[in-house]
Amino acid sequence: MSQVVSTSLMLTGYLSYLLVGAAVFQALEQNYEKELKTDTFRQKLMFLENYTCLTKEAVEKFVEVMTEAFKNGVNPIENKTSNYSNWDFSSSFFFVETVVTTIGYGYLAPRTAGGQIFCVFFAMFGIPLNLIVLNHVGKTLSSCTDRLGKRLYSRGMQKKTVKILTIIFFVVIGVVLFLALPPLMFCLMEDWSYREGVYYAFITLSTIGFGDYVVGVNHKPYYRALVAFWILFGMAWLALLFNLLTTFYEDTEKKISKVHQKRKAAKAKKNTANGSQLTTPVSEEEVAMETEGTAQQATVSFLELDNLRPNSQLA
C-alpha cells in the first residue's frame, strides 16, 4: 500500500471518527442547551416583573459583571469579608501544576502584566520538565508491572498467559487507583455525584481540562495540593495506557497493509502466469488471522517500552 493511499485512508478514518462524535454530541446536548436558554430567559423576565424599579439594561449589566467575576475566579456569592484567595500557596501550587501539565482549566488565569509574562517563561521551561518527570514515573509504573510478570513466569506460567495477566493487572489497578477511587473523595469534598467525579478524573488526567468542574471550590486547605500529586501519577499511568492503544492501532494498520500487499502480489503473479497456474487469493479468514495477534503484539510492545512518549500522547 503506497504512502499516499495509507495516509488518505487514515485521514478518512480520523475525520469519520470526528464526524460521528460531533453528531452524537449534537444529539445529546443541543436540546438541553435550548431548554436551559429558555429557562434562563424566563427567569430574567420574572425577575424584571417582580422588581419593576429595575430596568432591563441595569439587570443585564449586573449579570455581565457577575459573569466576568466568576470567569476570573471570584465567587459572587461570597461576602467581602471572606479570607479565601485563589492565589494562596495551596491554590497557586495547584495552578502551576495545571500549567506545566497543559491541563489549563481556564477558570483561573494571571491578570497582572508580571503574572502573564512570568507564566510564559514558567510554562516554557516547566512543560519539558514535567514530561521528563512523567517519563520517569511511567517507567517506574511499567517496571512494577514487569516485575510482577517475571514473578508469575518464575512460578511456571506460560509467557503468553503472563503477558495477558500483567496487562490486565496494569489496566485494572490503574482504573481503580486513578479513575474509580478518587471520585469517592470528590463526592465527599465537592458534593459532586460519582458520575461527575469520574468525568472530572478522566478529563483532568487526559489533559483535556474543560474547566466545567474544578476541585477546591469549597476552599479546603491543602486539598488542591494533594490533588496535584494525584494528577501527576494519574497522567503517567494514562499516558502508558494511551501508548498501548496507539501501539495496537499501529500494529493493526501494519497487518492490514501486509494483507493488501499479499493480495497485490497474488494478483500480479496470476497475471504473469497467463492462466497456467491459479493463485489462491487471500481470504477473509486470512485477514482475521493476520489481525488476531495484534492485541498480543501490542501487549508485548507495552511491556518492553524503554521510553514513555507523553508529548505525543497528551494534548
mmCIF file of C-alpha atoms in Angstrom:
data_model
loop_
_atom_site.group_PDB
_atom_site.id
_atom_site.type_symbol
_atom_site.label_atom_id
_atom_site.label_comp_id
_atom_site.label_asym_id
_atom_site.label_seq_id
_atom_site.Cartn_x
_atom_site.Cartn_y
_atom_site.Cartn_z
ATOM 1 C CA MET A 1 0.000 0.000 0.000
ATOM 2 C CA SER A 2 1.511 3.328 -1.041
ATOM 3 C CA GLN A 3 2.158 6.057 1.496
ATOM 4 C CA VAL A 4 -0.403 8.360 -0.138
ATOM 5 C CA VAL A 5 -3.162 5.744 -0.023
ATOM 6 C CA SER A 6 -2.304 4.805 3.555
ATOM 7 C CA THR A 7 -2.343 8.440 4.671
ATOM 8 C CA SER A 8 -5.613 9.087 2.832
ATOM 9 C CA LEU A 9 -7.299 6.110 4.488
ATOM 10 C CA MET A 10 -6.009 7.182 7.895
ATOM 11 C CA LEU A 11 -7.261 10.745 7.439
ATOM 12 C CA THR A 12 -10.610 9.437 6.218
ATOM 13 C CA GLY A 13 -10.983 7.235 9.274
ATOM 14 C CA TYR A 14 -9.909 10.075 11.576
ATOM 15 C CA LEU A 15 -12.366 12.511 10.002
ATOM 16 C CA SER A 16 -15.148 9.931 10.167
ATOM 17 C CA TYR A 17 -14.454 9.429 13.865
ATOM 18 C CA LEU A 18 -14.710 13.186 14.463
ATOM 19 C CA LEU A 19 -17.908 13.490 12.416
ATOM 20 C CA VAL A 20 -19.574 10.669 14.331
ATOM 21 C CA GLY A 21 -18.512 12.243 17.620
ATOM 22 C CA ALA A 22 -19.870 15.643 16.573
ATOM 23 C CA ALA A 23 -23.206 14.101 15.572
ATOM 24 C CA VAL A 24 -23.523 12.251 18.880
ATOM 25 C CA PHE A 25 -22.758 15.349 20.962
ATOM 26 C CA GLN A 26 -25.210 17.397 18.922
ATOM 27 C CA ALA A 27 -27.931 14.828 19.545
ATOM 28 C CA LEU A 28 -27.180 14.627 23.275
ATOM 29 C CA GLU A 29 -26.543 18.266 24.160
ATOM 30 C CA GLN A 30 -28.400 20.582 21.793
ATOM 31 C CA ASN A 31 -31.907 20.078 23.215
ATOM 32 C CA TYR A 32 -30.639 20.530 26.769
ATOM 33 C CA GLU A 33 -28.975 23.789 25.747
ATOM 34 C CA LYS A 34 -32.246 25.077 24.250
ATOM 35 C CA GLU A 35 -34.140 24.212 27.423
ATOM 36 C CA LEU A 36 -31.508 25.949 29.557
ATOM 37 C CA LYS A 37 -31.658 29.085 27.425
ATOM 38 C CA THR A 38 -35.458 29.168 27.601
ATOM 39 C CA ASP A 39 -35.429 28.769 31.369
ATOM 40 C CA THR A 40 -32.765 31.478 31.772
ATOM 41 C CA PHE A 41 -34.736 33.995 29.716
ATOM 42 C CA ARG A 42 -37.910 33.144 31.608
ATOM 43 C CA GLN A 43 -36.213 33.661 34.971
ATOM 44 C CA LYS A 44 -34.884 37.037 33.834
ATOM 45 C CA LEU A 45 -38.330 38.178 32.730
ATOM 46 C CA MET A 46 -39.862 37.034 36.016
ATOM 47 C CA PHE A 47 -37.184 38.964 37.920
ATOM 48 C CA LEU A 48 -37.961 42.148 35.968
ATOM 49 C CA GLU A 49 -41.691 41.694 36.558
ATOM 50 C CA ASN A 50 -41.193 41.285 40.302
ATOM 51 C CA TYR A 51 -38.805 44.240 40.589
ATOM 52 C CA THR A 52 -40.310 46.883 38.349
ATOM 53 C CA CYS A 53 -37.944 49.534 39.653
ATOM 54 C CA LEU A 54 -35.118 47.883 37.728
ATOM 55 C CA THR A 55 -34.575 48.331 34.025
ATOM 56 C CA LYS A 56 -33.612 45.579 31.620
ATOM 57 C CA GLU A 57 -30.296 47.316 30.895
ATOM 58 C CA ALA A 58 -29.421 47.517 34.606
ATOM 59 C CA VAL A 59 -30.127 43.818 35.154
ATOM 60 C CA GLU A 60 -28.091 42.780 32.125
ATOM 61 C CA LYS A 61 -25.181 44.964 33.271
ATOM 62 C CA PHE A 62 -25.314 43.360 36.713
ATOM 63 C CA VAL A 63 -25.337 39.863 35.219
ATOM 64 C CA GLU A 64 -22.413 40.800 32.977
ATOM 65 C CA VAL A 65 -20.361 41.980 35.962
ATOM 66 C CA MET A 66 -21.145 38.821 37.928
ATOM 67 C CA THR A 67 -20.292 36.601 34.964
ATOM 68 C CA GLU A 68 -16.952 38.339 34.467
ATOM 69 C CA ALA A 69 -16.171 37.975 38.174
ATOM 70 C CA PHE A 70 -16.913 34.249 38.033
ATOM 71 C CA LYS A 71 -14.668 33.839 34.986
ATOM 72 C CA ASN A 72 -11.850 35.454 36.962
ATOM 73 C CA GLY A 73 -12.238 33.003 39.823
ATOM 74 C CA VAL A 74 -14.250 35.268 42.128
ATOM 75 C CA ASN A 75 -17.356 33.671 43.596
ATOM 76 C CA PRO A 76 -20.114 36.349 43.620
ATOM 77 C CA ILE A 77 -21.967 34.504 46.404
ATOM 78 C CA GLU A 78 -19.135 35.070 48.905
ATOM 79 C CA ASN A 79 -19.189 38.125 51.129
ATOM 80 C CA LYS A 80 -16.487 40.768 51.180
ATOM 81 C CA THR A 81 -15.046 39.601 54.496
ATOM 82 C CA SER A 82 -14.127 36.147 53.181
ATOM 83 C CA ASN A 83 -10.438 35.395 53.747
ATOM 84 C CA TYR A 84 -10.228 32.896 50.907
ATOM 85 C CA SER A 85 -7.909 33.659 47.988
ATOM 86 C CA ASN A 86 -7.469 31.851 44.682
ATOM 87 C CA TRP A 87 -3.802 32.750 44.948
ATOM 88 C CA ASP A 88 -2.873 31.422 48.373
ATOM 89 C CA PHE A 89 0.055 28.992 48.292
ATOM 90 C CA SER A 90 -2.038 25.818 48.084
ATOM 91 C CA SER A 91 -4.177 27.155 45.240
ATOM 92 C CA SER A 92 -1.135 28.616 43.471
ATOM 93 C CA PHE A 93 0.599 25.229 43.663
ATOM 94 C CA PHE A 94 -2.455 23.622 42.059
ATOM 95 C CA PHE A 95 -2.475 26.323 39.367
ATOM 96 C CA VAL A 96 1.178 25.819 38.378
ATOM 97 C CA GLU A 97 0.524 22.066 38.157
ATOM 98 C CA THR A 98 -2.268 22.728 35.652
ATOM 99 C CA VAL A 99 0.140 24.948 33.689
ATOM 100 C CA VAL A 100 3.067 22.525 33.342
ATOM 101 C CA THR A 101 0.722 19.590 32.634
ATOM 102 C CA THR A 102 -1.049 21.691 29.945
ATOM 103 C CA ILE A 103 -4.446 20.951 31.503
ATOM 104 C CA GLY A 104 -5.368 24.634 31.582
ATOM 105 C CA TYR A 105 -8.851 24.571 33.124
ATOM 106 C CA GLY A 106 -9.458 28.182 32.135
ATOM 107 C CA TYR A 107 -11.318 29.129 35.314
ATOM 108 C CA LEU A 108 -8.295 30.998 36.669
ATOM 109 C CA ALA A 109 -5.502 32.857 34.927
ATOM 110 C CA PRO A 110 -2.972 35.561 35.830
ATOM 111 C CA ARG A 111 -4.319 39.070 35.252
ATOM 112 C CA THR A 112 -1.326 41.238 36.059
ATOM 113 C CA ALA A 113 1.329 42.009 33.444
ATOM 114 C CA GLY A 114 4.036 40.460 35.617
ATOM 115 C CA GLY A 115 1.976 37.310 36.195
ATOM 116 C CA GLN A 116 1.270 36.812 32.495
ATOM 117 C CA ILE A 117 4.911 37.295 31.452
ATOM 118 C CA PHE A 118 6.132 35.002 34.231
ATOM 119 C CA CYS A 119 3.551 32.377 33.184
ATOM 120 C CA VAL A 120 5.007 32.305 29.654
ATOM 121 C CA PHE A 121 8.565 31.610 30.833
ATOM 122 C CA PHE A 122 7.437 29.305 33.627
ATOM 123 C CA ALA A 123 5.477 27.151 31.155
ATOM 124 C CA MET A 124 8.272 27.249 28.569
ATOM 125 C CA PHE A 125 10.707 25.516 30.929
ATOM 126 C CA GLY A 126 8.153 23.741 33.116
ATOM 127 C CA ILE A 127 6.371 21.743 30.404
ATOM 128 C CA PRO A 128 9.542 19.907 29.209
ATOM 129 C CA LEU A 129 10.492 19.303 32.857
ATOM 130 C CA ASN A 130 7.054 17.837 33.507
ATOM 131 C CA LEU A 131 7.435 15.495 30.525
ATOM 132 C CA ILE A 132 10.738 14.236 31.926
ATOM 133 C CA VAL A 133 9.128 13.596 35.309
ATOM 134 C CA LEU A 134 6.209 11.799 33.643
ATOM 135 C CA ASN A 135 8.722 9.697 31.734
ATOM 136 C CA HIS A 136 10.424 8.539 34.931
ATOM 137 C CA VAL A 137 7.153 7.952 36.785
ATOM 138 C CA GLY A 138 5.838 5.974 33.813
ATOM 139 C CA LYS A 139 8.966 3.837 33.740
ATOM 140 C CA THR A 140 8.538 3.119 37.432
ATOM 141 C CA LEU A 141 4.932 2.011 36.941
ATOM 142 C CA SER A 142 5.951 -0.104 33.953
ATOM 143 C CA SER A 143 8.824 -1.734 35.858
ATOM 144 C CA CYS A 144 6.464 -2.701 38.682
ATOM 145 C CA THR A 145 4.245 -4.461 36.164
ATOM 146 C CA ASP A 146 7.293 -6.091 34.583
ATOM 147 C CA ARG A 147 8.474 -7.426 37.951
ATOM 148 C CA LEU A 148 5.046 -8.933 38.512
ATOM 149 C CA GLY A 149 5.293 -10.658 35.129
ATOM 150 C CA LYS A 150 8.727 -12.106 35.957
ATOM 151 C CA ARG A 151 7.429 -13.394 39.260
ATOM 152 C CA LEU A 152 4.480 -15.120 37.591
ATOM 153 C CA TYR A 153 6.777 -16.571 34.929
ATOM 154 C CA SER A 154 9.118 -17.957 37.596
ATOM 155 C CA ARG A 155 6.163 -19.880 39.027
ATOM 156 C CA GLY A 156 5.744 -21.853 35.841
ATOM 157 C CA MET A 157 3.171 -19.829 33.897
ATOM 158 C CA GLN A 158 3.400 -19.635 30.124
ATOM 159 C CA LYS A 159 4.739 -16.427 28.580
ATOM 160 C CA LYS A 160 1.501 -15.636 26.745
ATOM 161 C CA THR A 161 -0.533 -16.094 29.918
ATOM 162 C CA VAL A 162 1.875 -13.918 31.899
ATOM 163 C CA LYS A 163 1.721 -11.124 29.337
ATOM 164 C CA ILE A 164 -2.070 -11.118 29.304
ATOM 165 C CA LEU A 165 -2.320 -11.199 33.102
ATOM 166 C CA THR A 166 0.197 -8.393 33.594
ATOM 167 C CA ILE A 167 -1.538 -6.061 31.141
ATOM 168 C CA ILE A 168 -4.900 -6.796 32.770
ATOM 169 C CA PHE A 169 -3.338 -6.097 36.166
ATOM 170 C CA PHE A 170 -1.886 -2.800 34.923
ATOM 171 C CA VAL A 171 -5.185 -1.595 33.466
ATOM 172 C CA VAL A 172 -7.377 -2.719 36.382
ATOM 173 C CA ILE A 173 -5.109 -1.319 39.105
ATOM 174 C CA GLY A 174 -4.796 1.977 37.239
ATOM 175 C CA VAL A 175 -8.532 2.275 36.736
ATOM 176 C CA VAL A 176 -9.156 1.583 40.421
ATOM 177 C CA LEU A 177 -6.472 3.943 41.774
ATOM 178 C CA PHE A 178 -6.913 6.847 39.366
ATOM 179 C CA LEU A 179 -10.459 6.667 37.974
ATOM 180 C CA ALA A 180 -12.619 4.698 40.431
ATOM 181 C CA LEU A 181 -11.478 5.640 43.953
ATOM 182 C CA PRO A 182 -10.712 9.387 43.571
ATOM 183 C CA PRO A 183 -14.335 10.230 42.586
ATOM 184 C CA LEU A 184 -15.391 8.972 46.021
ATOM 185 C CA MET A 185 -13.241 11.689 47.573
ATOM 186 C CA PHE A 186 -14.635 14.243 45.129
ATOM 187 C CA CYS A 187 -18.172 13.257 46.150
ATOM 188 C CA LEU A 188 -17.273 13.954 49.765
ATOM 189 C CA MET A 189 -15.250 17.130 49.274
ATOM 190 C CA GLU A 190 -17.017 18.738 46.320
ATOM 191 C CA ASP A 191 -20.589 17.489 46.733
ATOM 192 C CA TRP A 192 -20.489 16.002 43.219
ATOM 193 C CA SER A 193 -22.207 12.850 42.053
ATOM 194 C CA TYR A 194 -19.999 9.812 41.410
ATOM 195 C CA ARG A 195 -20.595 10.189 37.671
ATOM 196 C CA GLU A 196 -19.359 13.778 37.795
ATOM 197 C CA GLY A 197 -16.300 12.642 39.752
ATOM 198 C CA VAL A 198 -15.374 10.021 37.160
ATOM 199 C CA TYR A 199 -15.929 12.547 34.386
ATOM 200 C CA TYR A 200 -13.688 15.104 36.113
ATOM 201 C CA ALA A 201 -10.982 12.498 36.768
ATOM 202 C CA PHE A 202 -10.677 11.432 33.133
ATOM 203 C CA ILE A 203 -10.996 14.943 31.681
ATOM 204 C CA THR A 204 -8.226 16.078 34.027
ATOM 205 C CA LEU A 205 -5.790 13.169 33.607
ATOM 206 C CA SER A 206 -6.161 13.229 29.824
ATOM 207 C CA THR A 207 -5.299 16.989 29.975
ATOM 208 C CA ILE A 208 -8.497 17.901 28.130
ATOM 209 C CA GLY A 209 -9.361 20.195 31.033
ATOM 210 C CA PHE A 210 -12.672 21.787 30.060
ATOM 211 C CA GLY A 211 -12.857 23.679 33.340
ATOM 212 C CA ASP A 212 -16.545 22.965 33.908
ATOM 213 C CA TYR A 213 -15.555 21.040 37.046
ATOM 214 C CA VAL A 214 -12.624 22.169 39.179
ATOM 215 C CA VAL A 215 -11.673 20.930 42.634
ATOM 216 C CA GLY A 216 -11.260 23.240 45.581
ATOM 217 C CA VAL A 217 -14.359 25.375 45.143
ATOM 218 C CA ASN A 218 -15.214 24.764 48.800
ATOM 219 C CA HIS A 219 -11.746 26.008 49.767
ATOM 220 C CA LYS A 220 -10.418 23.026 51.716
ATOM 221 C CA PRO A 221 -6.869 23.805 52.985
ATOM 222 C CA TYR A 222 -4.107 21.902 51.131
ATOM 223 C CA TYR A 223 -6.739 19.817 49.348
ATOM 224 C CA ARG A 224 -5.736 21.108 45.934
ATOM 225 C CA ALA A 225 -2.064 20.348 46.603
ATOM 226 C CA LEU A 226 -2.998 16.722 47.293
ATOM 227 C CA VAL A 227 -4.985 16.589 44.061
ATOM 228 C CA ALA A 228 -1.923 17.919 42.201
ATOM 229 C CA PHE A 229 0.093 14.813 43.177
ATOM 230 C CA TRP A 230 -2.794 12.564 42.090
ATOM 231 C CA ILE A 231 -2.722 14.324 38.712
ATOM 232 C CA LEU A 232 0.999 13.634 38.280
ATOM 233 C CA PHE A 233 0.815 9.869 38.863
ATOM 234 C CA GLY A 234 -2.519 9.529 37.090
ATOM 235 C CA MET A 235 -1.219 11.250 33.967
ATOM 236 C CA ALA A 236 1.783 8.915 33.861
ATOM 237 C CA TRP A 237 -0.488 5.872 34.037
ATOM 238 C CA LEU A 238 -2.898 7.195 31.419
ATOM 239 C CA ALA A 239 -0.016 8.093 29.102
ATOM 240 C CA LEU A 240 1.153 4.467 29.222
ATOM 241 C CA LEU A 241 -2.384 3.289 28.518
ATOM 242 C CA PHE A 242 -2.660 5.652 25.547
ATOM 243 C CA ASN A 243 0.709 4.374 24.333
ATOM 244 C CA LEU A 244 -0.612 0.826 24.470
ATOM 245 C CA LEU A 245 -3.695 1.771 22.447
ATOM 246 C CA THR A 246 -1.524 3.630 19.929
ATOM 247 C CA THR A 247 0.652 0.540 19.502
ATOM 248 C CA PHE A 248 -2.469 -1.529 18.953
ATOM 249 C CA TYR A 249 -3.721 0.863 16.230
ATOM 250 C CA GLU A 250 -0.324 0.953 14.520
ATOM 251 C CA ASP A 251 0.007 -2.838 14.534
ATOM 252 C CA THR A 252 -3.499 -3.177 13.106
ATOM 253 C CA GLU A 253 -2.608 -0.779 10.296
ATOM 254 C CA LYS A 254 0.552 -2.775 9.521
ATOM 255 C CA LYS A 255 -1.401 -6.040 9.389
ATOM 256 C CA ILE A 256 -3.989 -4.581 7.030
ATOM 257 C CA SER A 257 -1.232 -3.161 4.820
ATOM 258 C CA LYS A 258 0.522 -6.549 4.774
ATOM 259 C CA VAL A 259 -2.641 -8.333 3.686
ATOM 260 C CA HIS A 260 -3.178 -5.738 0.949
ATOM 261 C CA GLN A 261 0.356 -6.277 -0.337
ATOM 262 C CA LYS A 262 -0.162 -10.050 -0.393
ATOM 263 C CA ARG A 263 -3.275 -9.628 -2.486
ATOM 264 C CA LYS A 264 -1.476 -7.376 -4.931
ATOM 265 C CA ALA A 265 1.405 -9.852 -5.219
ATOM 266 C CA ALA A 266 -1.010 -12.741 -5.760
ATOM 267 C CA LYS A 267 -2.857 -10.803 -8.434
ATOM 268 C CA ALA A 268 0.387 -9.880 -10.217
ATOM 269 C CA LYS A 269 1.579 -13.478 -10.110
ATOM 270 C CA LYS A 270 -1.714 -14.645 -11.530
ATOM 271 C CA ASN A 271 -1.484 -12.169 -14.423
ATOM 272 C CA THR A 272 2.092 -13.147 -15.291
ATOM 273 C CA ALA A 273 1.251 -16.833 -15.255
ATOM 274 C CA ASN A 274 -1.116 -16.261 -18.243
ATOM 275 C CA GLY A 275 -3.662 -18.509 -16.688
ATOM 276 C CA SER A 276 -1.362 -21.529 -16.482
ATOM 277 C CA GLN A 277 -1.424 -21.584 -12.706
ATOM 278 C CA LEU A 278 -4.134 -20.205 -10.464
ATOM 279 C CA THR A 279 -3.098 -18.358 -7.366
ATOM 280 C CA THR A 280 -5.371 -18.604 -4.411
ATOM 281 C CA PRO A 281 -6.338 -15.086 -3.235
ATOM 282 C CA VAL A 282 -6.078 -14.093 0.357
ATOM 283 C CA SER A 283 -9.357 -14.901 2.074
ATOM 284 C CA GLU A 284 -11.194 -13.050 4.779
ATOM 285 C CA GLU A 285 -10.142 -15.780 7.211
ATOM 286 C CA GLU A 286 -6.506 -14.941 6.497
ATOM 287 C CA VAL A 287 -7.230 -11.278 7.181
ATOM 288 C CA ALA A 288 -8.704 -12.253 10.534
ATOM 289 C CA MET A 289 -5.677 -14.434 11.290
ATOM 290 C CA GLU A 290 -3.344 -11.554 10.397
ATOM 291 C CA THR A 291 -5.097 -9.155 12.766
ATOM 292 C CA GLU A 292 -5.777 -11.693 15.523
ATOM 293 C CA GLY A 293 -2.344 -11.332 17.061
ATOM 294 C CA THR A 294 -2.369 -7.527 17.083
ATOM 295 C CA ALA A 295 -3.563 -7.129 20.675
ATOM 296 C CA GLN A 296 -0.978 -9.636 21.868
ATOM 297 C CA GLN A 297 1.838 -7.872 19.992
ATOM 298 C CA ALA A 298 0.683 -4.536 21.398
ATOM 299 C CA THR A 299 0.921 -6.027 24.874
ATOM 300 C CA VAL A 300 4.464 -7.206 24.209
ATOM 301 C CA SER A 301 5.429 -3.765 22.907
ATOM 302 C CA PHE A 302 3.950 -2.168 26.014
ATOM 303 C CA LEU A 303 5.846 -4.425 28.392
ATOM 304 C CA GLU A 304 9.108 -3.748 26.554
ATOM 305 C CA LEU A 305 8.739 0.047 26.466
ATOM 306 C CA ASP A 306 12.004 1.828 27.159
ATOM 307 C CA ASN A 307 10.620 5.308 26.877
ATOM 308 C CA LEU A 308 7.288 6.925 27.625
ATOM 309 C CA ARG A 309 6.130 9.385 24.988
ATOM 310 C CA PRO A 310 3.702 11.680 26.802
ATOM 311 C CA ASN A 311 4.378 14.566 24.463
ATOM 312 C CA SER A 312 2.920 12.608 21.588
ATOM 313 C CA GLN A 313 0.052 11.120 23.533
ATOM 314 C CA LEU A 314 -1.182 14.012 25.688
ATOM 315 C CA ALA A 315 -2.855 17.092 24.443
#
